[in-house]
PDB file of C-alpha atoms in Angstrom:
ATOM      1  CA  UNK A   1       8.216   5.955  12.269  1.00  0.00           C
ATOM      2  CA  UNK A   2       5.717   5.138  15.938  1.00  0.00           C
ATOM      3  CA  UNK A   3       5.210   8.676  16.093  1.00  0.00           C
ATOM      4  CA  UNK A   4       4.170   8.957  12.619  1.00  0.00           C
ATOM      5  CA  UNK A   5       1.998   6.164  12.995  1.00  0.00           C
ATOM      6  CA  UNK A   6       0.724   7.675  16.159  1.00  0.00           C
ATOM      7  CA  UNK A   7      -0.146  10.955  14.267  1.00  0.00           C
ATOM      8  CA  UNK A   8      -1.761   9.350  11.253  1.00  0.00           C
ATOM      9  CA  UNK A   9      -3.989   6.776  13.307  1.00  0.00           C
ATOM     10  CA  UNK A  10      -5.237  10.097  15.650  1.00  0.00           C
ATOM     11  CA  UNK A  11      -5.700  11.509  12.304  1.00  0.00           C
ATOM     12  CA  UNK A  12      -7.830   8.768  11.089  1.00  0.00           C
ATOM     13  CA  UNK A  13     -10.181   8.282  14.495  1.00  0.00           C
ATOM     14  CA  UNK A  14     -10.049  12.079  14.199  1.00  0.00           C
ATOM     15  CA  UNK A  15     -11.726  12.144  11.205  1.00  0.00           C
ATOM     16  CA  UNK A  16     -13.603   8.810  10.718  1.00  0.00           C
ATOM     17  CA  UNK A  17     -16.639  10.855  10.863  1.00  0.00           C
ATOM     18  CA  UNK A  18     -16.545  11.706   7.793  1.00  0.00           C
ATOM     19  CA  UNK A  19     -17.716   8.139   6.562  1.00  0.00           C
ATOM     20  CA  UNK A  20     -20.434   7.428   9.691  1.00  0.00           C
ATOM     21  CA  UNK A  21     -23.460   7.866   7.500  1.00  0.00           C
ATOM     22  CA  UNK A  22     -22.092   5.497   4.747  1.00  0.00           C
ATOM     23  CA  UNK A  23     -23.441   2.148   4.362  1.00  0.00           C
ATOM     24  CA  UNK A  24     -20.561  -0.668   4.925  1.00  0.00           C
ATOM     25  CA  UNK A  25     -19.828  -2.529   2.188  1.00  0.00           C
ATOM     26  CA  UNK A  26     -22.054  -1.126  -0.179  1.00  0.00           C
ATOM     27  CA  UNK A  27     -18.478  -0.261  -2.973  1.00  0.00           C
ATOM     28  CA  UNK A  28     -15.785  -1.958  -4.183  1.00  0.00           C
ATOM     29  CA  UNK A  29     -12.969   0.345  -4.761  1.00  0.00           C
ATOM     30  CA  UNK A  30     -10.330  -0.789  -7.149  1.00  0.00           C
ATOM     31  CA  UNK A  31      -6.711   0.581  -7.842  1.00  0.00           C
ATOM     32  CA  UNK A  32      -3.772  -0.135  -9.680  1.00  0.00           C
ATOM     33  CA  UNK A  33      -1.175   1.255 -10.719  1.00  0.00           C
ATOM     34  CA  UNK A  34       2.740   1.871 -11.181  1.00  0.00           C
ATOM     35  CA  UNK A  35       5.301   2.423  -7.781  1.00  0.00           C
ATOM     36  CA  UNK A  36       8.791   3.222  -8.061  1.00  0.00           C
ATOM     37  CA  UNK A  37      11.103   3.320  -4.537  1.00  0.00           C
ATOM     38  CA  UNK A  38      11.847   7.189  -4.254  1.00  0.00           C
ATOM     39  CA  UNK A  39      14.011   7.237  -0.948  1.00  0.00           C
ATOM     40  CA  UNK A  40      18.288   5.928  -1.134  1.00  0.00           C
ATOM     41  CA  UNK A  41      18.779   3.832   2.187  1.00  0.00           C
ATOM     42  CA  UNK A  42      20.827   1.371   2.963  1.00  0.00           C
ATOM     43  CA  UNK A  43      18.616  -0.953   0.530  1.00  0.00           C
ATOM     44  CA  UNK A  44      20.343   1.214  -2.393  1.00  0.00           C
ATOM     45  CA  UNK A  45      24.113   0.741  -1.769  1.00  0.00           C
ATOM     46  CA  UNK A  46      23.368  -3.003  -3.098  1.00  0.00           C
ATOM     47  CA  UNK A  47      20.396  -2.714  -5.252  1.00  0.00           C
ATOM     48  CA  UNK A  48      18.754  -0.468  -7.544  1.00  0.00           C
ATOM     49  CA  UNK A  49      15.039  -0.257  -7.435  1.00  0.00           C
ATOM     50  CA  UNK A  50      12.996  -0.899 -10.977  1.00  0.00           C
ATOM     51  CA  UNK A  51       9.221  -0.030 -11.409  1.00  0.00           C
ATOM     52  CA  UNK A  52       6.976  -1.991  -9.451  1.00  0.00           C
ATOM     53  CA  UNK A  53       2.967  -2.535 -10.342  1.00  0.00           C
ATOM     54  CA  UNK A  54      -0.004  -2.557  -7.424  1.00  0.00           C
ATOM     55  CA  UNK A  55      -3.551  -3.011  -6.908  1.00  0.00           C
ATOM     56  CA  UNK A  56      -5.665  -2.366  -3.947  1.00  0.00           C
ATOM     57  CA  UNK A  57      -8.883  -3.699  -3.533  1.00  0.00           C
ATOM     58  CA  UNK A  58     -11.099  -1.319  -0.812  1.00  0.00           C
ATOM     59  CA  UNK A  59     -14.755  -1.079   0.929  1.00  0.00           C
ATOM     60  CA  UNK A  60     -16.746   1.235   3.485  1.00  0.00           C
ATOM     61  CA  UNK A  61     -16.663  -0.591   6.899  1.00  0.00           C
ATOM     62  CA  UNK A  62     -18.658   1.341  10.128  1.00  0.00           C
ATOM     63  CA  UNK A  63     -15.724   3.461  10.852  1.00  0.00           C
ATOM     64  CA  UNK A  64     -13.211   4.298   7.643  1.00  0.00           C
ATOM     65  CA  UNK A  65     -12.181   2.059   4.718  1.00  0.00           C
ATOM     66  CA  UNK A  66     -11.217  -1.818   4.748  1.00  0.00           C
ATOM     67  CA  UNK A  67      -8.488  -2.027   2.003  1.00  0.00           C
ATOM     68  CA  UNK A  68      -6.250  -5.097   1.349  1.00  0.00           C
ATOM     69  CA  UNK A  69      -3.735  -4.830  -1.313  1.00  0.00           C
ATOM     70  CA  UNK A  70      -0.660  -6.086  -3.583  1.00  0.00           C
ATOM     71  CA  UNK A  71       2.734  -5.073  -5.304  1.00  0.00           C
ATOM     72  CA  UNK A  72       5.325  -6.080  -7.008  1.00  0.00           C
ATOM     73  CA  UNK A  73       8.728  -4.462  -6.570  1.00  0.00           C
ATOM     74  CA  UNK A  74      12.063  -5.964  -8.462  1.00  0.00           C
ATOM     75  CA  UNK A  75      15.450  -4.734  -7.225  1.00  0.00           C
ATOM     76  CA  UNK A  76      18.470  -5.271  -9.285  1.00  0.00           C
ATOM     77  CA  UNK A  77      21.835  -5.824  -7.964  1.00  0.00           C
ATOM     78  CA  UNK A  78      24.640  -3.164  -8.040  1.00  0.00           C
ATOM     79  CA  UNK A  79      27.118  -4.838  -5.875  1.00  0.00           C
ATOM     80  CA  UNK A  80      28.143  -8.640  -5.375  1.00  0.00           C
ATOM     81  CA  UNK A  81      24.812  -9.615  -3.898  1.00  0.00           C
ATOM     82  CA  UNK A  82      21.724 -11.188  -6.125  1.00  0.00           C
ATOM     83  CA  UNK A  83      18.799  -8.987  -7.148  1.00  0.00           C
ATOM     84  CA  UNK A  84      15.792  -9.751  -5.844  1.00  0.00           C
ATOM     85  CA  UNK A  85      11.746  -9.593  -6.614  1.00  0.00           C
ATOM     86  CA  UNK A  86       9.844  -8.344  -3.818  1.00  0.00           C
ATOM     87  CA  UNK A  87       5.875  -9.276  -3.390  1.00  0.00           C
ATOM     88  CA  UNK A  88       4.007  -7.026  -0.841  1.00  0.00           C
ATOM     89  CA  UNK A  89       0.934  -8.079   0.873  1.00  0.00           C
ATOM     90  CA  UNK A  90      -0.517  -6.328   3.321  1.00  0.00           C
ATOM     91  CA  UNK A  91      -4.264  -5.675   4.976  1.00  0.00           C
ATOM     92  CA  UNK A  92      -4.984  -2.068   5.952  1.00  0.00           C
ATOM     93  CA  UNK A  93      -7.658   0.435   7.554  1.00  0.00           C
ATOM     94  CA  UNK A  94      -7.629   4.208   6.620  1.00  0.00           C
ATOM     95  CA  UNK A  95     -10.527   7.135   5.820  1.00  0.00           C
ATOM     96  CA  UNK A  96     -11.470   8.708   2.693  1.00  0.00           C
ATOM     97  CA  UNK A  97     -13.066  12.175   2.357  1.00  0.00           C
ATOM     98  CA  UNK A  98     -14.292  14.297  -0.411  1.00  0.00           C
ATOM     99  CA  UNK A  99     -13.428  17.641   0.069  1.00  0.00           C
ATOM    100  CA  UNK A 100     -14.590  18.856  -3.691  1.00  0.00           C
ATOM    101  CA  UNK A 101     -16.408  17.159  -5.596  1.00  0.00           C
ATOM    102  CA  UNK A 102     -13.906  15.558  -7.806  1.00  0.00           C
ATOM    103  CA  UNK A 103     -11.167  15.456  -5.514  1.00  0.00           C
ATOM    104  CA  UNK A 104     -10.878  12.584  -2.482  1.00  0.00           C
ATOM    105  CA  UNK A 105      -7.892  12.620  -0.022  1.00  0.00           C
ATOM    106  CA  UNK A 106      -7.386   9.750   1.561  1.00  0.00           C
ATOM    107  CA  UNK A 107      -4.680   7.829   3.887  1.00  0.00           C
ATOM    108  CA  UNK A 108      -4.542   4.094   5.376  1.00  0.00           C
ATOM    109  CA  UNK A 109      -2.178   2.260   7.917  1.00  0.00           C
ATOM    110  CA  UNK A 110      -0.799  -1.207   6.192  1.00  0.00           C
ATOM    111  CA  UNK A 111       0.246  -4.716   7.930  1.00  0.00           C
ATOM    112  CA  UNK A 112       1.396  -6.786   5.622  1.00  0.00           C
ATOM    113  CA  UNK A 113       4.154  -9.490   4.652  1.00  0.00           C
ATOM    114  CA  UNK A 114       7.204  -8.597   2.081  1.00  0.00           C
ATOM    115  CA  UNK A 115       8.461 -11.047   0.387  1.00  0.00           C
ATOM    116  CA  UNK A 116      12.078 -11.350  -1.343  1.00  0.00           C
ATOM    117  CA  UNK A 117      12.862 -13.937  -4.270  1.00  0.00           C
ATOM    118  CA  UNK A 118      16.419 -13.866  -4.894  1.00  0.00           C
ATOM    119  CA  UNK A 119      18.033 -14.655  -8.061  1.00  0.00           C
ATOM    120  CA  UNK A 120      20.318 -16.947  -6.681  1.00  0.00           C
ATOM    121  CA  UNK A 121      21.571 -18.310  -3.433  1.00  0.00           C
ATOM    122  CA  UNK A 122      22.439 -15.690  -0.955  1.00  0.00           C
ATOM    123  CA  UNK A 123      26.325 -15.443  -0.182  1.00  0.00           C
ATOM    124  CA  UNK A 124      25.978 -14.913   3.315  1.00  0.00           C
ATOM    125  CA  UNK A 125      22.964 -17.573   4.030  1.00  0.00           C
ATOM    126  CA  UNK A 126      24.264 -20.343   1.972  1.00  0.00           C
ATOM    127  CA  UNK A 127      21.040 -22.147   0.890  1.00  0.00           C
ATOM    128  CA  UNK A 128      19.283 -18.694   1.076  1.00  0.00           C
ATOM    129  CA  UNK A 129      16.811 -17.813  -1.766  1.00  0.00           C
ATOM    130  CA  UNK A 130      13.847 -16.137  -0.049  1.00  0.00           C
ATOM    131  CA  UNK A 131      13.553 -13.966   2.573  1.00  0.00           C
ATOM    132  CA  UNK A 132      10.056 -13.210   4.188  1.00  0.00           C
ATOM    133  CA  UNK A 133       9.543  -9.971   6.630  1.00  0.00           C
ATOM    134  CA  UNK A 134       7.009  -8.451   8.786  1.00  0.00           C
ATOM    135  CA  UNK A 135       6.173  -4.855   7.243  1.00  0.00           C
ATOM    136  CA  UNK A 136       3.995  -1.964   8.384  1.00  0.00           C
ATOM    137  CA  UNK A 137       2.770   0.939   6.321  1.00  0.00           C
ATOM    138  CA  UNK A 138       1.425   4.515   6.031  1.00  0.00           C
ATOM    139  CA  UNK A 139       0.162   5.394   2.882  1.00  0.00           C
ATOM    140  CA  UNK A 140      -1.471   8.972   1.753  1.00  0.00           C
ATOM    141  CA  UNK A 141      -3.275   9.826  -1.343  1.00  0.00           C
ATOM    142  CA  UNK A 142      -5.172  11.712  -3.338  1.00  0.00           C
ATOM    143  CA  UNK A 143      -7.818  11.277  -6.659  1.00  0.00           C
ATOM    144  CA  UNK A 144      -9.276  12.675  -9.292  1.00  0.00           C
ATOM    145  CA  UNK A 145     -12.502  11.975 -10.340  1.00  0.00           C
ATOM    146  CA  UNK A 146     -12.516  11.754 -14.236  1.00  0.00           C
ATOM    147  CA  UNK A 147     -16.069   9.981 -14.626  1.00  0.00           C
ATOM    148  CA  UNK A 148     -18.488   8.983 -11.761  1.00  0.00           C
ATOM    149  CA  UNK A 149     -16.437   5.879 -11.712  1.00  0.00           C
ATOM    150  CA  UNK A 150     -13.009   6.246 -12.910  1.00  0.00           C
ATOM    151  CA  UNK A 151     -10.440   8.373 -11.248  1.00  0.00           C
ATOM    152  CA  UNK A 152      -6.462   9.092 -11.558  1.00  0.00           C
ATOM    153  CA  UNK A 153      -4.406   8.725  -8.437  1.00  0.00           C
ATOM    154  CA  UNK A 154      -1.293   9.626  -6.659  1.00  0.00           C
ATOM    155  CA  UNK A 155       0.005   7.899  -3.645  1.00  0.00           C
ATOM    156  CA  UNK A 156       3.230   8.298  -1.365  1.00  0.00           C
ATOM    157  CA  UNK A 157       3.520   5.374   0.901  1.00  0.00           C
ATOM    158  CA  UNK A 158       6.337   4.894   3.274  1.00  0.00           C
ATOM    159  CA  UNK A 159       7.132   1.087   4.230  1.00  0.00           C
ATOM    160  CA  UNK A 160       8.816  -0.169   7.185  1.00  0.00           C
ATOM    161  CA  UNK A 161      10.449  -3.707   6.446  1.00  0.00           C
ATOM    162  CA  UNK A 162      11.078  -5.668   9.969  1.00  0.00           C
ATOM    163  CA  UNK A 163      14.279  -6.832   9.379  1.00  0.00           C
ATOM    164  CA  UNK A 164      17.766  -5.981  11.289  1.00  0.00           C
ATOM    165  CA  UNK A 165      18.892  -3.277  10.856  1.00  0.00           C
ATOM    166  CA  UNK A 166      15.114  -1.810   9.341  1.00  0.00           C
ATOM    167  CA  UNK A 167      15.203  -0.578   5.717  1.00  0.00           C
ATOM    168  CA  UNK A 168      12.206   1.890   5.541  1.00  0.00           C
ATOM    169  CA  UNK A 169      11.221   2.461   1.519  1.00  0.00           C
ATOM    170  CA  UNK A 170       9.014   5.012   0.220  1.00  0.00           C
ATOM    171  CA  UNK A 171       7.104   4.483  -2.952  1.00  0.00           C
ATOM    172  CA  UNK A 172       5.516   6.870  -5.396  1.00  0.00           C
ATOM    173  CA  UNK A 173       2.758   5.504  -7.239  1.00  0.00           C
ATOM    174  CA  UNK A 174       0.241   6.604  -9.754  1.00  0.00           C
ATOM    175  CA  UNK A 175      -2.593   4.830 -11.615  1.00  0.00           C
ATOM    176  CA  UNK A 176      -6.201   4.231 -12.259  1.00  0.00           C
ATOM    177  CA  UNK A 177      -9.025   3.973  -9.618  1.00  0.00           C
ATOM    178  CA  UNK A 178     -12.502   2.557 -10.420  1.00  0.00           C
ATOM    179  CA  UNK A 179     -15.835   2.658  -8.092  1.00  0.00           C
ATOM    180  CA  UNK A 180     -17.654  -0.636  -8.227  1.00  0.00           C
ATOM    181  CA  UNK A 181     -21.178  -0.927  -6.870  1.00  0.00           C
ATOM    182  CA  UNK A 182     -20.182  -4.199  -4.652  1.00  0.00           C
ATOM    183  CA  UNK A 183     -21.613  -7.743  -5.630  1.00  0.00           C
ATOM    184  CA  UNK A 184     -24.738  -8.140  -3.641  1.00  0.00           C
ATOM    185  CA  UNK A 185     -23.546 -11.685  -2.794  1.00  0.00           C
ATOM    186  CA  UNK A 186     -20.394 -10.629  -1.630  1.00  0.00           C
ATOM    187  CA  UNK A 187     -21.570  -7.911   0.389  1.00  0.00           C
ATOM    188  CA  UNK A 188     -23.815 -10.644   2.133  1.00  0.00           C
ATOM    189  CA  UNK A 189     -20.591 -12.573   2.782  1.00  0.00           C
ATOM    190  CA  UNK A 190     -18.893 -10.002   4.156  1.00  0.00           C
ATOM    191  CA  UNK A 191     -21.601  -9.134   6.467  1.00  0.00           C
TER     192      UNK A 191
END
């Protein structure tokens, strides 16, 4: 996973570019949509994955995208373990560029915090019902511009939870994205 993340960051100062002449903060870039884990690991021989929901909230900064997101994942159990709910929250940076004019390509690095609610108390940590880990992610996608404000989506992202031994999970996700002209107090705020 470091030398993917090495790759995809090169890839992003590479071609940050792209964005120079836009004016930070000046959209509010919505998504949300539906992810479903796509990858067996270790994760799998105890739990099988159900849909999970997202929404990303992003805006131009000098250099690429500011994007800070959330999801939802639920895992049911399979073996004698409890399922769990999962809540992902995570900051990122990434670039965007248009190379048609109703397609954008885009991918981001993620740091975040994943969250597990259990069902019940852990066997092996009696007392045990949540469990909170360090994650990083690389996400790519790509839109399609249906209006000048509403676009479809696709996304693979590929998540590295913290925890010993690592589970890496890769989610597909699809959905709606919307271009917002952003709040002209907020965009004072942010500035």
């Amino acid at each position: 996973m470091t030398r993917h993340a090495i790759l995809l960051i090169a890839l992003n100062c590479a071609t940050s570019g792209v964005l120079r002449g836009q004016e930070p903060f000046t959209t509010l870039n919505i998504a949300f949509g539906f992810q479903y884990d796509i990858n067996p690991t270790l994760l799998h021989k105890f739990w099988m994955p159900g849909a999970g929901i997202g929404i990303n909230a992003a805006t131009p900064v000098q250099r690429g995208v500011l994007e800070f997101g959330a999801a939802l994942h639920r895992f049911n159990r399979k073996a004698d373990v409890p399922g769990f709910g999962a809540f992902w929250l995570y900051a990122g940076w990434g670039v965007r560029w248009q190379p048609q004019n109703r397609i954008r390509l885009g991918s981001s690095i993620r740091l975040g915090n994943y969250r597990m609610s259990f069902d019940a108390v852990a066997n092996d940590f009696p007392g045990t019902t949540t469990e909170s880990e360090f994650i990083t992610g690389l996400d790519l996608h790509a839109s399609f511009r249906l209006t000048r404000t509403k676009s479809i989506y696709g996304s693979l992202t590929t998540a590295q939870i913290r925890t010993s031994p690592r589970i890496t999970l890769w989610f597909g996700s699809v959905g709606l994205h919307m271009v917002l002209a952003m709040p002209e107090l907020l965009r004072k705020l942010l500035r």
